[in-house]
Every structure is written in C-alpha cells, then in structure tokens.
Tab-separated table of C-alpha atoms and ligand atoms in Angstrom:
chain	number	residue	atom	x	y	z
A	277	MET	CA	-27.207	-8.415	1.522
A	278	THR	CA	-24.271	-8.780	3.874
A	279	ALA	CA	-22.163	-6.184	5.386
A	280	GLU	CA	-19.694	-7.120	3.258
A	281	GLU	CA	-21.691	-6.756	0.097
A	282	LEU	CA	-23.019	-3.691	1.249
A	283	LEU	CA	-19.474	-2.130	1.573
A	284	ARG	CA	-18.314	-3.409	-1.615
A	285	ARG	CA	-21.646	-1.884	-3.379
A	286	THR	CA	-21.091	1.275	-1.603
A	287	VAL	CA	-17.165	1.550	-2.162
A	288	ALA	CA	-17.869	0.590	-5.644
A	289	LYS	CA	-20.295	3.467	-6.359
A	290	PHE	CA	-18.069	6.082	-5.228
A	291	VAL	CA	-15.335	4.852	-7.358
A	292	GLU	CA	-17.278	4.575	-10.480
A	293	ASN	CA	-18.813	8.131	-9.693
A	294	GLU	CA	-16.342	10.198	-7.866
A	295	LEU	CA	-13.077	8.396	-8.643
A	296	ILE	CA	-12.724	6.870	-12.364
A	297	PRO	CA	-13.683	10.280	-13.687
A	298	VAL	CA	-10.684	12.079	-11.935
A	299	ALA	CA	-8.234	9.275	-11.900
A	300	GLY	CA	-6.506	10.243	-15.210
A	301	GLU	CA	-6.194	13.826	-13.686
A	302	ILE	CA	-4.848	12.692	-10.520
A	303	ASP	CA	-2.105	10.889	-12.382
A	304	GLU	CA	-1.493	13.544	-14.998
A	305	LYS	CA	-0.879	16.363	-12.005
A	306	ALA	CA	1.330	13.990	-10.060
A	307	GLU	CA	0.215	16.029	-6.756
A	308	PHE	CA	-1.259	14.702	-3.487
A	309	PRO	CA	-5.173	15.174	-4.093
A	310	TRP	CA	-6.392	16.721	-1.216
A	311	GLU	CA	-9.905	17.182	-2.404
A	312	MET	CA	-10.165	12.946	-3.022
A	313	PHE	CA	-8.158	12.653	0.525
A	314	ARG	CA	-11.055	14.655	2.191
A	315	LYS	CA	-13.674	12.996	0.206
A	316	LEU	CA	-12.633	9.789	1.496
A	317	ALA	CA	-12.136	10.792	5.233
A	318	ALA	CA	-15.747	11.906	4.704
A	319	LEU	CA	-16.856	8.208	3.981
A	320	GLY	CA	-14.899	7.486	7.272
A	321	ALA	CA	-12.404	5.105	5.097
A	322	TYR	CA	-9.278	5.810	7.534
A	323	GLY	CA	-11.096	4.389	10.601
A	324	ILE	CA	-12.282	1.320	8.691
A	325	ARG	CA	-10.087	-1.094	10.922
A	326	TYR	CA	-9.961	0.807	14.200
A	327	SER	CA	-12.195	0.783	17.157
A	328	LYS	CA	-15.103	2.819	17.312
A	329	GLU	CA	-13.524	4.437	20.617
A	330	TYR	CA	-11.072	6.575	18.311
A	331	GLY	CA	-13.830	6.999	15.749
A	332	GLY	CA	-13.251	3.963	13.490
A	333	ALA	CA	-15.672	1.495	12.002
A	334	GLY	CA	-14.272	-1.704	13.582
A	335	ALA	CA	-14.419	-3.758	10.630
A	336	ASN	CA	-12.361	-6.880	9.939
A	337	THR	CA	-9.673	-7.379	7.603
A	338	THR	CA	-11.721	-8.632	4.957
A	339	MET	CA	-13.835	-5.582	4.937
A	340	PHE	CA	-10.326	-3.625	4.973
A	341	CYS	CA	-9.476	-5.415	1.825
A	342	ILE	CA	-12.476	-5.310	-0.191
A	343	MET	CA	-12.339	-1.418	0.313
A	344	CYS	CA	-8.751	-1.522	-1.027
A	345	GLU	CA	-9.746	-3.477	-3.643
A	346	GLU	CA	-12.458	-1.279	-5.002
A	347	LEU	CA	-10.391	2.115	-4.505
A	348	ALA	CA	-7.343	0.418	-6.613
A	349	ARG	CA	-9.722	-0.264	-9.274
A	350	GLY	CA	-10.164	3.342	-9.749
A	351	SER	CA	-6.642	4.992	-8.956
A	352	MET	CA	-3.589	3.117	-7.595
A	353	ALA	CA	-2.534	6.497	-6.351
A	354	VAL	CA	-5.280	6.988	-4.053
A	355	ALA	CA	-5.648	3.482	-2.745
A	356	ALA	CA	-2.026	3.700	-1.991
A	357	PHE	CA	-2.181	6.729	0.210
A	358	THR	CA	-5.337	5.327	1.810
A	359	ALA	CA	-3.842	2.197	2.759
A	360	MET	CA	-1.200	4.134	4.311
A	361	GLN	CA	-3.642	5.893	6.087
A	362	CYS	CA	-5.394	3.097	7.404
A	363	LEU	CA	-2.616	0.505	8.083
A	364	MET	CA	1.089	0.877	8.141
A	365	GLY	CA	0.852	4.917	9.126
A	366	THR	CA	-1.263	4.280	11.909
A	367	ASP	CA	-1.201	0.931	13.453
A	368	PHE	CA	1.649	1.266	15.603
A	369	ILE	CA	0.373	4.576	16.873
A	370	TYR	CA	-3.049	2.707	17.320
A	371	ARG	CA	-1.560	0.044	19.321
A	372	TYR	CA	1.527	1.460	21.230
A	373	ALA	CA	1.267	5.062	21.370
A	374	THR	CA	0.106	7.177	24.538
A	375	GLU	CA	-3.438	8.306	25.005
A	376	GLU	CA	-2.054	11.907	24.331
A	377	ASN	CA	-0.235	10.952	21.297
A	378	LYS	CA	-3.265	9.238	19.724
A	379	LYS	CA	-5.347	12.288	20.451
A	380	LYS	CA	-2.655	14.311	18.522
A	381	PHE	CA	-2.310	12.333	15.505
A	382	LEU	CA	-4.350	8.986	15.507
A	383	ILE	CA	-7.925	10.970	15.689
A	384	PRO	CA	-6.955	13.180	13.470
A	385	ALA	CA	-5.646	10.675	11.107
A	386	ILE	CA	-8.866	8.752	11.148
A	387	LYS	CA	-10.639	12.301	10.569
A	388	GLY	CA	-8.503	12.822	7.420
A	389	GLU	CA	-7.176	16.110	9.486
A	390	LYS	CA	-3.568	14.793	9.551
A	391	VAL	CA	-1.270	12.414	7.065
A	392	VAL	CA	0.721	9.831	8.428
A	393	ALA	CA	3.639	7.879	6.986
A	394	PHE	CA	5.638	4.823	7.716
A	395	ALA	CA	9.369	4.761	7.369
A	396	LEU	CA	11.627	1.706	7.113
A	397	THR	CA	13.648	1.756	3.957
A	398	GLU	CA	17.201	3.258	4.018
A	399	PRO	CA	19.533	3.706	1.040
A	400	GLU	CA	21.524	0.684	2.594
A	401	ALA	CA	18.181	-0.871	3.795
A	402	GLY	CA	15.718	-2.272	1.226
A	403	THR	CA	14.583	-5.987	1.613
A	404	ASP	CA	17.649	-6.295	4.498
A	405	LEU	CA	15.810	-4.228	7.061
A	406	PHE	CA	17.426	-6.221	9.506
A	407	GLY	CA	20.955	-5.983	8.603
A	408	GLY	CA	20.558	-2.694	7.079
A	409	VAL	CA	19.061	-0.406	8.862
A	410	ARG	CA	21.640	2.394	10.054
A	411	THR	CA	19.292	5.098	11.626
A	412	THR	CA	20.115	5.493	15.266
A	413	ALA	CA	17.767	6.267	18.077
A	414	LYS	CA	20.333	7.021	21.431
A	415	LYS	CA	18.920	6.752	24.421
A	416	VAL	CA	19.596	9.928	26.368
A	417	LYS	CA	18.089	10.938	30.030
A	418	ASP	CA	14.896	12.582	28.791
A	419	GLY	CA	14.402	10.831	25.667
A	420	PHE	CA	15.849	9.675	22.347
A	421	ILE	CA	18.305	11.291	19.686
A	422	ILE	CA	17.248	10.196	16.150
A	423	ASN	CA	20.136	10.277	13.589
A	424	GLY	CA	20.056	8.902	9.917
A	425	MET	CA	18.090	9.021	6.810
A	426	LYS	CA	15.264	7.222	5.534
A	427	THR	CA	14.189	7.009	1.601
A	428	TRP	CA	11.178	5.852	-0.398
A	429	ILE	CA	8.639	7.325	2.274
A	430	THR	CA	5.157	7.193	0.947
A	431	ASN	CA	3.436	10.419	1.749
A	432	ALA	CA	6.471	12.425	3.385
A	433	PRO	CA	6.291	15.328	1.419
A	434	TYR	CA	2.866	16.499	3.539
A	435	ALA	CA	3.028	13.793	6.445
A	436	ASP	CA	2.359	15.058	9.787
A	437	CYS	CA	4.036	12.113	11.845
A	438	PHE	CA	6.264	9.366	11.033
A	439	THR	CA	6.513	5.953	12.458
A	440	VAL	CA	10.161	5.429	12.084
A	441	LEU	CA	12.248	2.011	12.634
A	442	CYS	CA	15.619	3.062	14.336
A	443	GLN	CA	18.469	0.710	15.525
A	444	THR	CA	18.742	1.390	19.362
A	445	ASP	CA	21.409	-0.869	20.007
A	446	LYS	CA	23.610	-2.853	17.375
A	447	SER	CA	25.016	-5.176	19.606
A	448	LYS	CA	21.225	-6.607	20.248
A	449	GLY	CA	20.850	-7.765	16.744
A	450	ALA	CA	17.084	-7.999	15.979
A	451	ARG	CA	16.208	-6.937	19.451
A	452	GLY	CA	18.094	-3.656	18.959
A	453	LEU	CA	15.441	-2.697	16.371
A	454	ASN	CA	12.550	-0.241	17.599
A	455	PHE	CA	9.884	1.939	16.177
A	456	PHE	CA	9.456	5.681	17.107
A	457	LEU	CA	6.974	8.443	16.248
A	458	VAL	CA	8.376	11.574	15.181
A	459	GLY	CA	6.247	14.603	14.453
A	460	ARG	CA	7.147	16.626	11.443
A	461	ASP	CA	7.940	19.553	13.331
A	462	THR	CA	10.631	17.863	15.144
A	463	PRO	CA	13.982	20.275	15.085
A	464	GLY	CA	16.508	18.360	13.138
A	465	LEU	CA	14.304	16.511	10.877
A	466	SER	CA	13.937	17.347	7.150
A	467	VAL	CA	12.361	16.218	3.931
A	468	SER	CA	13.528	16.285	0.662
A	469	PRO	CA	11.535	17.293	-2.598
A	470	ALA	CA	9.268	14.887	-3.692
A	471	PHE	CA	10.530	12.148	-6.103
A	472	HIS	CA	10.196	12.149	-9.794
A	473	LYS	CA	8.698	8.695	-10.223
A	474	MET	CA	7.117	6.331	-12.802
A	475	GLY	CA	3.743	5.362	-11.427
A	476	THR	CA	1.271	6.034	-8.455
A	477	LYS	CA	1.440	9.650	-9.350
A	478	GLY	CA	-0.922	11.440	-6.669
A	479	THR	CA	0.887	9.612	-3.778
A	480	GLU	CA	4.168	11.772	-3.520
A	481	ILE	CA	7.445	10.078	-1.790
A	482	SER	CA	10.885	11.524	-0.581
A	483	GLU	CA	13.570	11.150	1.827
A	484	LEU	CA	13.694	12.078	5.255
A	485	ALA	CA	16.889	12.897	7.082
A	486	PHE	CA	17.320	13.134	10.733
A	487	ASP	CA	20.014	15.193	12.390
A	488	ASP	CA	19.875	15.091	16.025
A	489	CYS	CA	16.185	14.837	16.322
A	490	HIS	CA	15.346	14.824	20.036
A	491	ILE	CA	12.152	12.945	20.846
A	492	PRO	CA	10.322	12.052	24.483
A	493	HIS	CA	10.533	8.566	25.894
A	494	GLU	CA	6.922	7.745	25.255
A	495	ASN	CA	7.276	8.241	21.665
A	496	MET	CA	9.214	4.883	21.480
A	497	LEU	CA	6.250	2.540	19.892
A	498	GLY	CA	6.234	-0.732	21.754
A	499	ALA	CA	8.129	-2.481	24.491
A	500	GLU	CA	11.853	-1.869	23.753
A	501	GLY	CA	13.474	-4.863	22.115
A	502	ARG	CA	9.880	-5.583	20.183
A	503	GLY	CA	10.298	-3.465	17.089
A	504	LEU	CA	11.073	-6.056	14.543
A	505	GLY	CA	8.512	-8.775	16.403
A	506	ASN	CA	5.935	-6.069	16.322
A	507	LEU	CA	6.500	-5.410	12.582
A	508	ALA	CA	6.272	-9.135	11.809
A	509	ALA	CA	2.736	-9.292	13.496
A	510	ILE	CA	1.355	-7.015	11.004
A	511	LEU	CA	3.308	-7.982	8.071
A	512	ALA	CA	0.823	-10.750	7.075
A	513	GLU	CA	-2.084	-7.772	6.736
A	514	ILE	CA	0.339	-5.773	4.742
A	515	ARG	CA	0.874	-8.203	2.282
A	516	THR	CA	-2.774	-9.164	2.103
A	517	MET	CA	-3.718	-5.783	1.787
A	518	THR	CA	-1.271	-5.355	-1.016
A	519	ALA	CA	-2.586	-8.456	-2.608
A	520	ALA	CA	-6.235	-6.420	-2.498
A	521	LEU	CA	-4.639	-3.291	-4.180
A	522	SER	CA	-3.198	-5.789	-7.034
A	523	LEU	CA	-6.548	-7.177	-7.459
A	524	GLY	CA	-8.155	-4.010	-8.037
A	525	LEU	CA	-5.689	-3.121	-10.277
A	526	ALA	CA	-5.747	-6.064	-12.310
A	527	ARG	CA	-9.468	-5.917	-12.529
A	528	ALA	CA	-9.185	-2.169	-14.309
A	529	ALA	CA	-6.754	-3.769	-16.583
A	530	TYR	CA	-9.094	-6.803	-17.509
A	531	ASP	CA	-12.282	-4.904	-17.691
A	532	ALA	CA	-10.561	-2.515	-19.914
A	533	ALA	CA	-9.102	-5.081	-22.016
A	534	LEU	CA	-12.171	-6.829	-22.531
A	535	GLN	CA	-14.274	-4.189	-23.402
A	536	TYR	CA	-11.979	-3.157	-26.159
A	537	ALA	CA	-11.937	-6.748	-27.544
A	538	LYS	CA	-15.590	-6.312	-28.155
A	539	GLU	CA	-15.441	-2.897	-29.678
A	540	ARG	CA	-12.219	-2.960	-31.756
A	541	THR	CA	-12.858	-4.045	-35.301
A	542	GLN	CA	-10.049	-5.737	-37.685
A	543	PHE	CA	-10.545	-7.729	-40.611
A	544	GLY	CA	-14.085	-7.083	-40.670
A	545	ARG	CA	-14.986	-8.323	-37.149
A	546	PRO	CA	-14.419	-7.909	-33.152
A	547	ILE	CA	-10.502	-8.358	-32.377
A	548	GLY	CA	-12.211	-10.438	-29.444
A	549	LYS	CA	-13.258	-13.162	-31.809
A	550	PHE	CA	-9.768	-13.898	-32.643
A	551	GLN	CA	-8.450	-16.979	-30.841
A	552	ALA	CA	-5.434	-15.117	-29.964
A	553	ILE	CA	-7.134	-12.607	-28.210
A	554	GLN	CA	-9.693	-15.050	-26.565
A	555	MET	CA	-6.678	-17.031	-24.998
A	556	LYS	CA	-5.382	-13.990	-23.148
A	557	ILE	CA	-9.181	-12.988	-22.021
A	558	GLY	CA	-9.620	-16.995	-20.928
A	559	SER	CA	-6.423	-16.898	-19.007
A	560	LEU	CA	-7.011	-13.709	-17.265
A	561	ALA	CA	-10.264	-14.418	-16.388
A	562	THR	CA	-9.212	-17.522	-14.826
A	563	GLU	CA	-6.257	-16.317	-12.892
A	564	LEU	CA	-8.442	-13.317	-11.696
A	565	GLU	CA	-10.975	-15.939	-10.322
A	566	ALA	CA	-7.918	-17.781	-8.659
A	567	SER	CA	-6.625	-14.089	-7.153
A	568	ARG	CA	-10.108	-13.839	-5.459
A	569	LEU	CA	-9.790	-17.254	-4.083
A	570	ILE	CA	-6.204	-16.724	-2.513
A	571	LEU	CA	-6.886	-13.268	-1.230
A	572	TYR	CA	-10.276	-13.651	0.710
A	573	ASN	CA	-8.884	-16.900	1.879
A	574	THR	CA	-6.099	-15.220	3.449
A	575	THR	CA	-8.126	-12.439	4.791
A	576	ARG	CA	-10.656	-14.998	6.723
A	577	MET	CA	-7.306	-16.629	8.186
A	578	LEU	CA	-6.628	-13.568	9.465
A	579	ASP	CA	-9.898	-12.678	10.603
A	580	GLN	CA	-10.078	-15.753	12.530
A	581	GLY	CA	-6.875	-15.030	14.147
A	582	LYS	CA	-4.654	-18.039	12.710
A	583	ASN	CA	-0.926	-17.200	11.715
A	584	CYS	CA	-1.011	-17.252	7.816
A	585	ILE	CA	2.548	-15.863	6.858
A	586	LYS	CA	2.898	-18.388	4.481
A	587	GLU	CA	-0.703	-17.745	2.751
A	588	ALA	CA	-0.262	-13.964	2.889
A	589	SER	CA	2.784	-14.133	1.270
A	590	MET	CA	1.244	-16.232	-1.429
A	591	ALA	CA	-1.370	-14.149	-1.951
A	592	LYS	CA	0.657	-10.973	-2.380
A	593	LEU	CA	3.240	-12.875	-4.762
A	594	PHE	CA	0.616	-14.739	-6.837
A	595	VAL	CA	-1.996	-11.525	-7.075
A	596	SER	CA	0.879	-8.977	-7.748
A	597	GLU	CA	2.334	-10.966	-10.457
A	598	VAL	CA	-1.194	-11.348	-11.991
A	599	ALA	CA	-1.740	-7.625	-11.915
A	600	CYS	CA	1.566	-7.266	-14.008
A	601	ARG	CA	0.402	-10.043	-16.642
A	602	ALA	CA	-3.044	-8.521	-16.830
A	603	ALA	CA	-1.560	-4.691	-17.317
A	604	ASP	CA	0.570	-6.491	-19.964
A	605	GLU	CA	-2.061	-8.415	-21.871
A	606	ALA	CA	-4.274	-5.206	-22.178
A	607	THR	CA	-1.656	-2.956	-23.526
A	608	ARG	CA	-1.144	-5.816	-26.270
A	609	ILE	CA	-4.810	-6.064	-26.709
A	610	TYR	CA	-5.084	-2.277	-26.888
A	611	GLY	CA	-2.117	-2.339	-29.628
A	612	SER	CA	-0.578	1.505	-30.133
A	613	TYR	CA	-3.452	3.150	-28.156
A	614	SER	CA	-1.921	1.268	-24.966
A	615	TYR	CA	0.761	3.877	-25.842
A	616	SER	CA	-1.268	6.742	-25.996
A	617	MET	CA	-1.849	8.911	-22.681
A	618	GLU	CA	-5.430	9.297	-23.579
A	619	TYR	CA	-6.424	5.741	-22.720
A	620	PRO	CA	-5.881	4.394	-18.883
A	621	VAL	CA	-3.846	1.127	-19.660
A	622	GLN	CA	-0.430	2.962	-19.739
A	623	ARG	CA	-1.463	4.011	-16.119
A	624	PHE	CA	-2.425	0.555	-15.226
A	625	PHE	CA	0.917	-0.467	-17.009
A	626	ARG	CA	3.042	1.930	-14.746
A	627	ASP	CA	1.344	1.240	-11.497
A	628	THR	CA	1.630	-2.230	-11.545
A	629	ARG	CA	5.444	-1.852	-11.150
A	630	PHE	CA	4.767	-0.514	-7.528
A	631	LEU	CA	3.130	-3.439	-6.447
A	632	LEU	CA	5.892	-5.816	-7.279
A	633	PHE	CA	8.371	-4.010	-4.339
A	634	GLY	CA	5.886	-2.960	-1.377
A	635	GLY	CA	5.450	-5.260	1.083
A	636	GLY	CA	8.195	-7.330	-0.151
A	637	THR	CA	9.566	-8.105	-3.537
A	638	SER	CA	8.397	-11.260	-5.106
A	639	GLU	CA	11.852	-12.814	-4.794
A	640	ILE	CA	11.893	-12.613	-1.244
A	641	LEU	CA	8.404	-13.579	-0.799
A	642	GLN	CA	9.408	-16.699	-2.951
A	643	THR	CA	12.418	-17.410	-0.659
A	644	ILE	CA	10.046	-17.025	2.504
A	645	ILE	CA	7.269	-19.655	0.995
A	646	ALA	CA	10.012	-21.910	0.468
A	647	ARG	CA	11.330	-21.530	4.065
A	648	GLU	CA	7.995	-22.174	5.151
A	649	GLU	CA	8.066	-25.572	3.294
A	650	GLY	CA	11.176	-26.319	4.770
A	651	LEU	CA	14.017	-25.630	2.845
B	291	LIG	C1	6.161	3.487	-5.038
B	291	LIG	C2	6.893	3.175	-3.694
B	291	LIG	C3	6.613	3.351	-2.661
B	291	LIG	C4	7.174	2.637	-1.298
B	291	LIG	N1	6.927	3.434	-0.048
B	291	LIG	C5	7.647	2.894	1.023
B	291	LIG	C6	7.323	3.491	2.105
B	291	LIG	O1	6.226	4.126	2.501
B	291	LIG	N2	8.007	3.400	3.523
B	291	LIG	C7	9.088	2.532	3.129
B	291	LIG	O2	9.634	2.245	4.252
B	291	LIG	N3	9.507	2.153	1.970
B	291	LIG	C8	8.922	2.207	0.945
B	291	LIG	N4	9.157	1.843	-0.289
B	291	LIG	C9	10.350	1.122	-0.198
B	291	LIG	C10	10.276	-0.452	-0.619
B	291	LIG	O3	9.479	-1.049	0.234
B	291	LIG	C11	11.237	-1.003	-0.956
B	291	LIG	O4	11.959	-0.641	-2.434
B	291	LIG	C12	11.384	-2.436	-1.236
B	291	LIG	O5	11.408	-2.926	0.251
B	291	LIG	C13	12.850	-3.316	-1.867
B	291	LIG	O6	13.632	-2.550	-1.412
B	291	LIG	P1	14.930	-2.144	-2.719
B	291	LIG	O7	14.327	-1.301	-3.851
B	291	LIG	O8	15.773	-1.286	-1.495
B	291	LIG	O9	15.128	-3.548	-3.219
B	291	LIG	P2	16.589	-4.489	-3.071
B	291	LIG	O10	16.241	-4.965	-1.360
B	291	LIG	O11	17.777	-3.929	-3.278
B	291	LIG	O12	16.391	-5.659	-4.104
B	291	LIG	C14	17.082	-5.381	-5.241
B	291	LIG	C15	16.894	-6.756	-5.964
B	291	LIG	O13	17.277	-7.757	-5.012
B	291	LIG	C16	16.639	-8.890	-4.709
B	291	LIG	N5	16.732	-9.357	-3.300
B	291	LIG	C17	17.064	-8.659	-2.563
B	291	LIG	N6	17.614	-9.512	-1.472
B	291	LIG	C18	17.125	-10.777	-1.714
B	291	LIG	C19	17.314	-11.974	-1.396
B	291	LIG	N7	17.726	-12.323	0.011
B	291	LIG	N8	16.782	-13.014	-2.067
B	291	LIG	C20	16.344	-13.022	-3.113
B	291	LIG	N9	16.285	-11.896	-3.872
B	291	LIG	C21	16.874	-10.829	-3.352
B	291	LIG	C22	15.056	-8.114	-4.681
B	291	LIG	O14	13.876	-9.260	-4.792
B	291	LIG	C23	14.969	-7.118	-6.005
B	291	LIG	O15	14.712	-7.960	-7.194
B	291	LIG	C24	8.277	2.152	-1.565
B	291	LIG	C25	8.845	1.584	-2.691
B	291	LIG	C26	8.008	2.112	-3.753
B	291	LIG	C27	8.592	1.627	-5.422
C-alpha cells in the first residue's frame, strides 16, 4: 500500500467512525466543536504540510488534499476549520515569522493548542482585494499601528492570532499591501459576535475591528512590498485545496443519492430503476470521475513545483460547481425527505454554497482562466 492509500484509508476510517456520527449534531449546535478539534490534533492533522522541525509530517500537497477530501465527506464545517489551521492561517507564519513567533503561534497551532485565522476580506474588499483594502498599517518608530476592519473571518470568534492583509502605502499600489501577525490580546483589536449563517455551521465567523492596534516590526510577515506576491504564491494551493473540499462534499451527496435510489420504492420498484434517476446518477458519477482527475492532476503539478495557476483555477471552478450539482441532484432524488432536517442532504446542499466563494468565486475564476488563455 502506498503512503497516499494508507493516509486515505486512515482518514476515511476516522471519518466513518468518529466524524459522520456527530456531523449532524455539529451542524445543529452551530458552535465550534472543540472535542473534534482536539481529536484531529491528536491525529496530527494540522501539521500535515509542515516540516518535522515544527512538529509536522512533511507531507506533500497531494496528501494534504486527500485528507481535506475525506474530511469534507464527513463534515464541511470540520474540513473548513482544519484547512484554515493547516494552510491559510499558518502558512505565512511558517514561511515568514520569527522563530519566537513560530514558537508562540505555529507550534501550538500544529499541536491544536491554538486556533488561527486569515483575514483578507473587508466590507469594500471581497473579490477586489487589490483595489478595496482599506485597513492600514502605519509604520511608526517601534512597529506598526493598524486601523480598519475585516469581515467574514473564519475562526475569528475563538482564534488566538490573525494573519491580516493591510495597506502600508497607498501610493505604492500592489507593493503597498503587506501581511501582519496580530495576536488576539493586542489592545485595540475587537471581535464581533459570530455571524448567523446558512452553512458550514460549526466553524464560526465574525468581524474584526482594529483601533490603533500597535504591533512590533517583526510581526510583518514577509519582505515589505511582497504581500500580494506572497499571497499569489499560495493561491494555487488554496484553490486546489478548495477543490478537494468540494470533491469530498460531492461524494457525500452522490453516495447518499445512490443509496436512496436503491432503497426508495415507488410504482412497485426502486426509483433507481427509472431512467430519469439513472440519468442523474450516470451524469454525477462521470462528473465525480472528472473531478478526481482534474484535482489530482493539479496536486501533482504543485508537488512538482510547476506553475499551475490556470489548472488550480480550473480545478476549483469545476469541482465546486460539481459539488453544487451533486447536492442539488441529491435533494431531487430524495424528494420531500431532502427538505427534512433528519437527513443530511439538506446540510450538503447548504454547505456547497460556501465553496462558490472561498478561494475565488466561479465568475472571477472564469475570468482568470480566460486571461491565461490569452484574453
Ligand atoms: C463561509 C465563508 C467563509 C469565509 N472565510 C473567510 C476568511 O477566513 N477570511 C477572509 O478573508 N474571507 C473569508 N470569506 C470571504 C470570501 O473570501 C469572500 O466572500 C469572497 O472573496 C467574495 O467576496 P464578496 O462576498 O465580497 O463578493 P464580491 O466580490 O462583492 O462579488 C459579488 C459578485 O460579483 C462577482 N464579481 C466581483 N468582481 C467581479 C469581476 N471582476 N468579474 C466578474 N464577476 C465579479 C462575484 O463573482 C460575485 O458573483 C469567507 C466567506 C464565506 C462565505
């Protein structure tokens, strides 16, 4: 058995035995599931991408995506906070923080002792980060003073630290954007109550307000002027990982639909014997196979260090749309029972919507792909 097969088998077993049985309860409570967070830490999930030196496993992107796919099959909320802990919330700290800050935030995040968050979005800056970011970090003698606001920040209600995108100098355009590490206990930082939202219930989201937050110089993450460039360097991995989350959810919806098509009887036979239902299953099975190919082709490219901004955008665009179709078709196959909170298909349907926005909307990804094609 290869290392990839072993990992998939191990995570799948965890998902079947530990996650699927509680996924509905996590969704219903809509609170961060600390017990599950700690169980995943005990499995070593949060350090999967990082070097052994910091307590990680040193696995490649393919392995990371296998883990994300399997977790999303069990619970999108749990997969979403795990992805945040493994990638967006820790990557800048891993690459650019001082050893002291790594000891303070990265190592505890990998151990599951601290929670991390990644703050890009603002009320005026959604898709348009470059033109819309208004949060400023003003250089002063002994560091930076941050003022502004961030919104839709996953994990914010209970995070211990934030990687925050700020404008340092408007006149420098793209080179005037930089990332900063801000601890939760920094005076002037306030966190709003959690949003009341439609899906991924279990990861909580809120707003951040920065009012003269003073941070030391060494909390700038990356060389000055490289903020957007450094973000671009991990965007392909973020998009590919979101495609992996999408594939996991698509599989969960498909498996539920297939099973129901075999069990539900109308007109004296299982509904799966009707051509209308078979056409849905046939199309979805094909789209799932195509999703696997496009996703893992992209992870292999990332693992080989190839530039794959186009392929990663295609993977995220294609597989997230497949997940939406799979959840939609599953609700049709379930009929009225999909409308009942007793069955998980309603959760799959609600959770797919998040996949359309995180990592870039479908519309902007289509634009990026078209640009890569020469338009
Ligand atoms: C569950 C959830 C978790 C999130 N977690 C985080 C987080 O942890 N950290 C964080 O920083 N953000 C987070 N976000 C925010 C998310 O990244 C943004 O919502 C996303 O970038 C889109 O921004 P927006 O919602 O402001 O949409 P807008 O940018 O306002 O877009 C609205 C519509 O216009 C379209 N559009 C915009 N510009 C163009 C264009 N140039 N061409 C064509 N169409 C365009 C979009 O595709 C979309 O259809 C989260 C969002 C959700 C829902």
